[in-house]
mmCIF file of C-alpha atoms in Angstrom:
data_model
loop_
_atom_site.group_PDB
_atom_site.id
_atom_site.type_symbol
_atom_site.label_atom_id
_atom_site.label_comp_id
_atom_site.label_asym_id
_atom_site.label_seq_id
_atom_site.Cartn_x
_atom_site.Cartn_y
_atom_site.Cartn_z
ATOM 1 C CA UNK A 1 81.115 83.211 101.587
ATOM 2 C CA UNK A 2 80.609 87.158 102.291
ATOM 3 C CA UNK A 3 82.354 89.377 99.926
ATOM 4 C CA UNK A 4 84.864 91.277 101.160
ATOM 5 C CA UNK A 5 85.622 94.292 98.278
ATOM 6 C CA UNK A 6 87.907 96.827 98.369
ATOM 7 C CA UNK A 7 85.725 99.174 100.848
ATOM 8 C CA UNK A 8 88.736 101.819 100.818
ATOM 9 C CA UNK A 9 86.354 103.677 98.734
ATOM 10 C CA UNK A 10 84.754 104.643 101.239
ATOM 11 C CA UNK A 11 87.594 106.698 102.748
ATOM 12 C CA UNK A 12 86.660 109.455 100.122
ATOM 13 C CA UNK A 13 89.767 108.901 97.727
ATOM 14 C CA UNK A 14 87.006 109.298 94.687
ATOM 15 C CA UNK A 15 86.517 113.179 95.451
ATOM 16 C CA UNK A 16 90.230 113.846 96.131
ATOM 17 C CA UNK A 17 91.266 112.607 92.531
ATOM 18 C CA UNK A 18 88.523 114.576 90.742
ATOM 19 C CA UNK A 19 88.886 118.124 89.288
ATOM 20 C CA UNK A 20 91.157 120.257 86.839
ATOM 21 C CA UNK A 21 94.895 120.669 86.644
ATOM 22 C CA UNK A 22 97.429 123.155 85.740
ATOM 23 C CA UNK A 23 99.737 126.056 87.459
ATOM 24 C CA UNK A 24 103.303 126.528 87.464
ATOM 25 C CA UNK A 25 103.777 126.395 91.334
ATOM 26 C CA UNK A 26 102.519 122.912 92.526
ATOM 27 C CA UNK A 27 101.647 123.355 95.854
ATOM 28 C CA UNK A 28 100.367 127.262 94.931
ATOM 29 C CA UNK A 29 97.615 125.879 93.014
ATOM 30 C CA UNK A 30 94.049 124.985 94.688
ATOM 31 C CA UNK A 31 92.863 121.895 96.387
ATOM 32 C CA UNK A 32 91.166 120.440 92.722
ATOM 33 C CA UNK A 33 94.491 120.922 90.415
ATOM 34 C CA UNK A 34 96.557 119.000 93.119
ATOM 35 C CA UNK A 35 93.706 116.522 92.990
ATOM 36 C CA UNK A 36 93.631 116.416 89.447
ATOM 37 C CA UNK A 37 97.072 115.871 88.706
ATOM 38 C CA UNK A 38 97.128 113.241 91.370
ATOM 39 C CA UNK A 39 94.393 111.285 89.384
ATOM 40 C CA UNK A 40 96.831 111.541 86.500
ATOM 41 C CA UNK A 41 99.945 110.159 88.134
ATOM 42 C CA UNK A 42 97.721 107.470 89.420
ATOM 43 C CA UNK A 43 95.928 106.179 86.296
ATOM 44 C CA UNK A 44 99.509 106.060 84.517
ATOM 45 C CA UNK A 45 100.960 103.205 87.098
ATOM 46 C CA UNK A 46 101.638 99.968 85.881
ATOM 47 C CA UNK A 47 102.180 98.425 89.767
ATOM 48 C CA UNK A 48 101.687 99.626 93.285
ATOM 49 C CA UNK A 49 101.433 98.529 96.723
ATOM 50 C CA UNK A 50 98.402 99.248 98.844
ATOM 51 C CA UNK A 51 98.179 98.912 102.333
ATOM 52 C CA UNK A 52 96.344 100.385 104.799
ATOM 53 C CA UNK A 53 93.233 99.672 107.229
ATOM 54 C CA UNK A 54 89.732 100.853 106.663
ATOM 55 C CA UNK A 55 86.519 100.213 108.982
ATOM 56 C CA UNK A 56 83.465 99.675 106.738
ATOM 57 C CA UNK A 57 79.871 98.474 108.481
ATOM 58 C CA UNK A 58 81.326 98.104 111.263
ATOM 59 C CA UNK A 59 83.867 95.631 110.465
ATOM 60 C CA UNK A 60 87.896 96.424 110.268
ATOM 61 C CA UNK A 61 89.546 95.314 107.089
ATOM 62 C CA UNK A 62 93.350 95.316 106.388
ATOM 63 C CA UNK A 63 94.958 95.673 103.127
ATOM 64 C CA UNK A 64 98.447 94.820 102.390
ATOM 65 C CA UNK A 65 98.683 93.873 98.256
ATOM 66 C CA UNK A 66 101.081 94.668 95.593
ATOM 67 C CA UNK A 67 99.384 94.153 92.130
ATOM 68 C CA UNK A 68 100.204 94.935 88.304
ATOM 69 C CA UNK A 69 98.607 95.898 84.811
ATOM 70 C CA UNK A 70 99.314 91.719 83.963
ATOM 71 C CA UNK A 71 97.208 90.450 86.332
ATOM 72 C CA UNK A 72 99.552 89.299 89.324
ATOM 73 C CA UNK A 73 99.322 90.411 92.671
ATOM 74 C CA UNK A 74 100.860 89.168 95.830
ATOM 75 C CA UNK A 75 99.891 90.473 99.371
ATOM 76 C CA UNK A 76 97.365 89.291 102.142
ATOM 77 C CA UNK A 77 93.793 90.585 103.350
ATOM 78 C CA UNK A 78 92.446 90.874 107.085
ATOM 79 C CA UNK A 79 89.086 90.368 108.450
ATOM 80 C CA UNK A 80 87.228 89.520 111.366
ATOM 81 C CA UNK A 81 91.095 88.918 113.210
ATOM 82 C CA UNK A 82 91.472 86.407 110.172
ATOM 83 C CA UNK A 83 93.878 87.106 107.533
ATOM 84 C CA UNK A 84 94.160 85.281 104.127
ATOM 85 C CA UNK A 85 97.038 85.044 102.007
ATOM 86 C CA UNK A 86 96.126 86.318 98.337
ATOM 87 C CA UNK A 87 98.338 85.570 94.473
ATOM 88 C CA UNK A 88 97.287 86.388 91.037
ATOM 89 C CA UNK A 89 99.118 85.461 88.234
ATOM 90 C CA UNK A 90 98.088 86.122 84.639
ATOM 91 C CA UNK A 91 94.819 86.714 85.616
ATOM 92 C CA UNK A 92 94.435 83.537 87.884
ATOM 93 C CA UNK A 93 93.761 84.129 91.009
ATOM 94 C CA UNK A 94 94.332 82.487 94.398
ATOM 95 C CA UNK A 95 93.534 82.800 97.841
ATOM 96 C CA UNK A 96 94.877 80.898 101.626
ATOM 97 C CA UNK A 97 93.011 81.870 104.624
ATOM 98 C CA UNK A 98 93.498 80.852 108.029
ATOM 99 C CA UNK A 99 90.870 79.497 109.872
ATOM 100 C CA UNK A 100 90.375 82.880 111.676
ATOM 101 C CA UNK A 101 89.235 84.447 108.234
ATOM 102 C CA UNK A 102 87.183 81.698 107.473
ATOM 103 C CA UNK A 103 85.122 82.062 110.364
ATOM 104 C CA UNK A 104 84.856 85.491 109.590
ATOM 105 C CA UNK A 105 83.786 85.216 106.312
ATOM 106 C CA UNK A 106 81.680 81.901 106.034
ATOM 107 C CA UNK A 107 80.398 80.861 110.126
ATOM 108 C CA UNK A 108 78.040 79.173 108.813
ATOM 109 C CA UNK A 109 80.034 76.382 106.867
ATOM 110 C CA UNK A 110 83.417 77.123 108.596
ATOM 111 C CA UNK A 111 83.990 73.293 109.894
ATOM 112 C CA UNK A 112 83.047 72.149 106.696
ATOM 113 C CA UNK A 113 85.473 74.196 104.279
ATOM 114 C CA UNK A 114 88.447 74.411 107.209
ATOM 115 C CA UNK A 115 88.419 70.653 106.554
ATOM 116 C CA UNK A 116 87.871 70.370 102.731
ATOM 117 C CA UNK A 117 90.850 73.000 102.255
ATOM 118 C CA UNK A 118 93.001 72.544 104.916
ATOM 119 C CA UNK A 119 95.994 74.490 103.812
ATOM 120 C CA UNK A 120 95.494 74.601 100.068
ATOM 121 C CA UNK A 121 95.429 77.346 97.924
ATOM 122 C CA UNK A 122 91.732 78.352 96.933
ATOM 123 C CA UNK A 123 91.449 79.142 93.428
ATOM 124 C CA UNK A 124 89.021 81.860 92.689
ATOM 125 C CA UNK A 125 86.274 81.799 89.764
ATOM 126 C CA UNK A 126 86.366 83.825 86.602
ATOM 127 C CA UNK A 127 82.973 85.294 87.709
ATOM 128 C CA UNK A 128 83.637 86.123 90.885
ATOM 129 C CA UNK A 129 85.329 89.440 91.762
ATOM 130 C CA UNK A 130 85.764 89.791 95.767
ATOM 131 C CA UNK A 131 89.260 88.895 95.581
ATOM 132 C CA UNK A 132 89.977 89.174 91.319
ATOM 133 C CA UNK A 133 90.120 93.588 91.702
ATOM 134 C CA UNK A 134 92.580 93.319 93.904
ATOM 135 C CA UNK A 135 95.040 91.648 91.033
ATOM 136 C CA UNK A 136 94.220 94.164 88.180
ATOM 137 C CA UNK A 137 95.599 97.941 88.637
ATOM 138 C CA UNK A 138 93.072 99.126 86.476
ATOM 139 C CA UNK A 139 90.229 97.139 88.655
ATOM 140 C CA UNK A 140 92.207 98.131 92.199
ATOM 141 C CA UNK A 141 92.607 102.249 90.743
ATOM 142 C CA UNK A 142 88.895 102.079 89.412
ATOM 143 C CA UNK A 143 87.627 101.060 92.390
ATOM 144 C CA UNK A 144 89.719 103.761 94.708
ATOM 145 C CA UNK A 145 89.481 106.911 92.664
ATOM 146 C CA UNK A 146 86.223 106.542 90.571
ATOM 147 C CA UNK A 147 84.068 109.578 90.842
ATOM 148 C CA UNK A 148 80.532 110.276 92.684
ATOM 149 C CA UNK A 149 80.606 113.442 90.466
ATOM 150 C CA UNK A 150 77.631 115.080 92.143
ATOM 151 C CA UNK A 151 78.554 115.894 95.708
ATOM 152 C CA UNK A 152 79.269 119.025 97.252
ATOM 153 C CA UNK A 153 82.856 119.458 97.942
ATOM 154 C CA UNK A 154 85.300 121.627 99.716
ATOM 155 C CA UNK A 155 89.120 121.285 99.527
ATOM 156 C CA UNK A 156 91.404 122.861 101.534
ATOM 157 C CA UNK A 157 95.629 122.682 101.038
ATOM 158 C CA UNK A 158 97.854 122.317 103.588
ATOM 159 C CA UNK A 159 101.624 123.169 104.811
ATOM 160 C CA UNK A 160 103.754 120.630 102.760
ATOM 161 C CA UNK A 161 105.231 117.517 105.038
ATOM 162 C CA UNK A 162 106.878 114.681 104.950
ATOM 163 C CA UNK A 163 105.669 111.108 104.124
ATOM 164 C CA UNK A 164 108.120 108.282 104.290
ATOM 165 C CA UNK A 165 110.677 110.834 103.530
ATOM 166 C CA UNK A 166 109.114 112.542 100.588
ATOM 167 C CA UNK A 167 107.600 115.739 100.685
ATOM 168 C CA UNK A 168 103.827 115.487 100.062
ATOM 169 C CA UNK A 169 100.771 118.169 100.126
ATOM 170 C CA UNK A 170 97.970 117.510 102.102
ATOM 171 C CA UNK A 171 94.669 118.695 100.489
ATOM 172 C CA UNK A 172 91.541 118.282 102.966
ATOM 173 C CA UNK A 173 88.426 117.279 101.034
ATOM 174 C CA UNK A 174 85.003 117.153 103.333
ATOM 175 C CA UNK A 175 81.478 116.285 102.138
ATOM 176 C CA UNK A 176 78.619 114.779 103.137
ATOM 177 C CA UNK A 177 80.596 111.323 103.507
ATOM 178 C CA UNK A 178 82.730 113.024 105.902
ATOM 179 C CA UNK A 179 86.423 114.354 106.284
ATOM 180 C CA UNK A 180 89.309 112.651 104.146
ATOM 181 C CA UNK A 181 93.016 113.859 103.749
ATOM 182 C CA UNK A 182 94.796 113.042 100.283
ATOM 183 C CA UNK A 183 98.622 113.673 100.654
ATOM 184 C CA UNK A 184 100.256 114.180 97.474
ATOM 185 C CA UNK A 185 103.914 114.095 96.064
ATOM 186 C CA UNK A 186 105.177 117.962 95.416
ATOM 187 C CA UNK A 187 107.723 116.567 92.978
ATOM 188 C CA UNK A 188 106.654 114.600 89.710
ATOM 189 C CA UNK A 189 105.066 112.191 89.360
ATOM 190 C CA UNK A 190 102.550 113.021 91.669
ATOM 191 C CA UNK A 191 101.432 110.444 93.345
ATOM 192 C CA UNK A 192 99.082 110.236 96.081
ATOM 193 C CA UNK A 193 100.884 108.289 98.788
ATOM 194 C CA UNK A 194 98.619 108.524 101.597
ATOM 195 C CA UNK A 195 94.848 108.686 102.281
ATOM 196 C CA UNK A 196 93.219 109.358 105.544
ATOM 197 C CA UNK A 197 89.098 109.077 106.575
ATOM 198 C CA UNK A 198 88.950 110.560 109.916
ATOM 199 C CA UNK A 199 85.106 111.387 109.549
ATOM 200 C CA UNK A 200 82.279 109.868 108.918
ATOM 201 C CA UNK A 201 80.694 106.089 108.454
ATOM 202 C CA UNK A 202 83.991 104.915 106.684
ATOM 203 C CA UNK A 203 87.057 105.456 108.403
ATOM 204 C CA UNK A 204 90.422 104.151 108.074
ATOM 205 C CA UNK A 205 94.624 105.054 106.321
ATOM 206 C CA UNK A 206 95.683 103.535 103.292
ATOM 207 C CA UNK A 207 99.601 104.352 101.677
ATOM 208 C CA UNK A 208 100.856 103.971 98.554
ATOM 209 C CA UNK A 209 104.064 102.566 97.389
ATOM 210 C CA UNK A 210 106.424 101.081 95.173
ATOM 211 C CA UNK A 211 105.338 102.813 92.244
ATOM 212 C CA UNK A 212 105.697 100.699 88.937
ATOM 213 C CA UNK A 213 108.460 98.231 90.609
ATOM 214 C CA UNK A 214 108.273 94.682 89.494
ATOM 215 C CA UNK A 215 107.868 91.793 92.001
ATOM 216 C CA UNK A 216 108.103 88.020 91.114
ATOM 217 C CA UNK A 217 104.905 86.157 91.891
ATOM 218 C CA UNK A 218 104.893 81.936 90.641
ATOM 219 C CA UNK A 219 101.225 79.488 90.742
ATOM 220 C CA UNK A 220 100.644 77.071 93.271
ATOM 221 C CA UNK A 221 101.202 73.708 92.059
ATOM 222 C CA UNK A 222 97.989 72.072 91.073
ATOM 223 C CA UNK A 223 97.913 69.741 94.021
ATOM 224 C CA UNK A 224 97.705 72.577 96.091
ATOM 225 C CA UNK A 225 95.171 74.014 94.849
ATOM 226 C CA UNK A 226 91.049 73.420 95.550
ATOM 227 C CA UNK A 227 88.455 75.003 93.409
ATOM 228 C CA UNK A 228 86.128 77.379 95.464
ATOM 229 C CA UNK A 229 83.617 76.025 92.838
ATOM 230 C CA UNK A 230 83.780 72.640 94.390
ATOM 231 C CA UNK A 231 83.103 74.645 97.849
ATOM 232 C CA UNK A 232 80.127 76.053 96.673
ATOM 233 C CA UNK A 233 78.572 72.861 95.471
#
């Protein structure tokens, strides 16, 4: 089975939440502090919900996954016009495509698993981490806003508008990798709530939402569920 990962990476959200913060007037300071204070809101969430679509290689992924600091997420991943269903709880984790994603994913053996799963729940190994980051905050956050450190950045602020009826900054970052827009809450916490690739190999607009709010997610009973072990045997 291919690996899917998070790929919104690519869309240049590690460069917008690097730099230094500070400054009385929020959307007075430079491009960096708004970054930086953005990275700070972000890392102090205990749940979110990402969604969003990003084109990596060539191949359109959608996001749509709320996930916490215990281990639980609930949500559902596109690929290929496929779309699984994905739930994490405690630390387990467990996916349900359709048979779209599975041909997406695994052409090769699709007849073979569409058969052996049917609609079961797929229950994902300890050591393997395609669907796992996606149920961790700190995994999911890591992944997004982890730092290249070395590139050659500009930044650039913009006039202050409105996101899902917040007021949020928009702070242009290009590089190398291309042109990405970061837009950022003007009142605390600052969260980034929006990030935008319109440039380069890795294009594609994820939001975020429902900062720290709980959501209930309950295990598939065990005969619903097939080992993805037992798959790859």
């Amino acid at each position: 089975m291919t690996r899917i990962g998070l790929a919104a990476a690519g869309l240049g959200m590690a460069a917008l939440l690097t730099a230094c913060g500070g400054g009385d007037d929020f959307t007075d300071q430079s491009g960096q502090k708004i970054a930086d204070a953005s990275k700070k809101a972000m890392k102090g969430l205990d749940a979110v919900k990402v969604a969003g679509t990003v084109t990596t290689d060539g191949q359109e992924i959608a996001i749509d996954v709320q996930t916490n600091d215990q281990g639980d997420c609930t949500g559902s991943l596109g690929v290929g016009g496929g779309t699984t269903e994905l739930l994490g709880v405690d630390g387990d984790v467990w996916f349900r495509p359709d048979e779209a994603f599975w041909r997406a994913s695994a052409p090769d053996s699709a007849d073979q698993v569409i058969a052996a799963v049917g609609d079961k729940w797929v229950a994902v190994s300890s050591s393997d981490d395609s669907f796992g980051e996606f149920c961790d905050i700190d995994d999911l956050l890591d992944e997004l806003i982890s730092s290249d450190g070395d590139e050659d950045k500009t930044y650039s602020v913009k006039e202050v508008v409105e996101v899902d009826g917040d007021d949020a900054v928009p702070v242009d970052q290009k590089d190398d990798d291309g042109l990405s827009t970061g837009y950022v809450l003007v009142d605390e916490p600052h969260y980034l709530v929006k990030i935008e690739k319109t440039e380069g190999d890795d294009t594609g607009s994820v939001t975020f939402s429902e900062f720290d709010e709980d959501f209930d997610v309950t295990a598939p009973p065990e005969g619903d569920v097939i080992s993805l072990d037992d798959l790859e045997g």
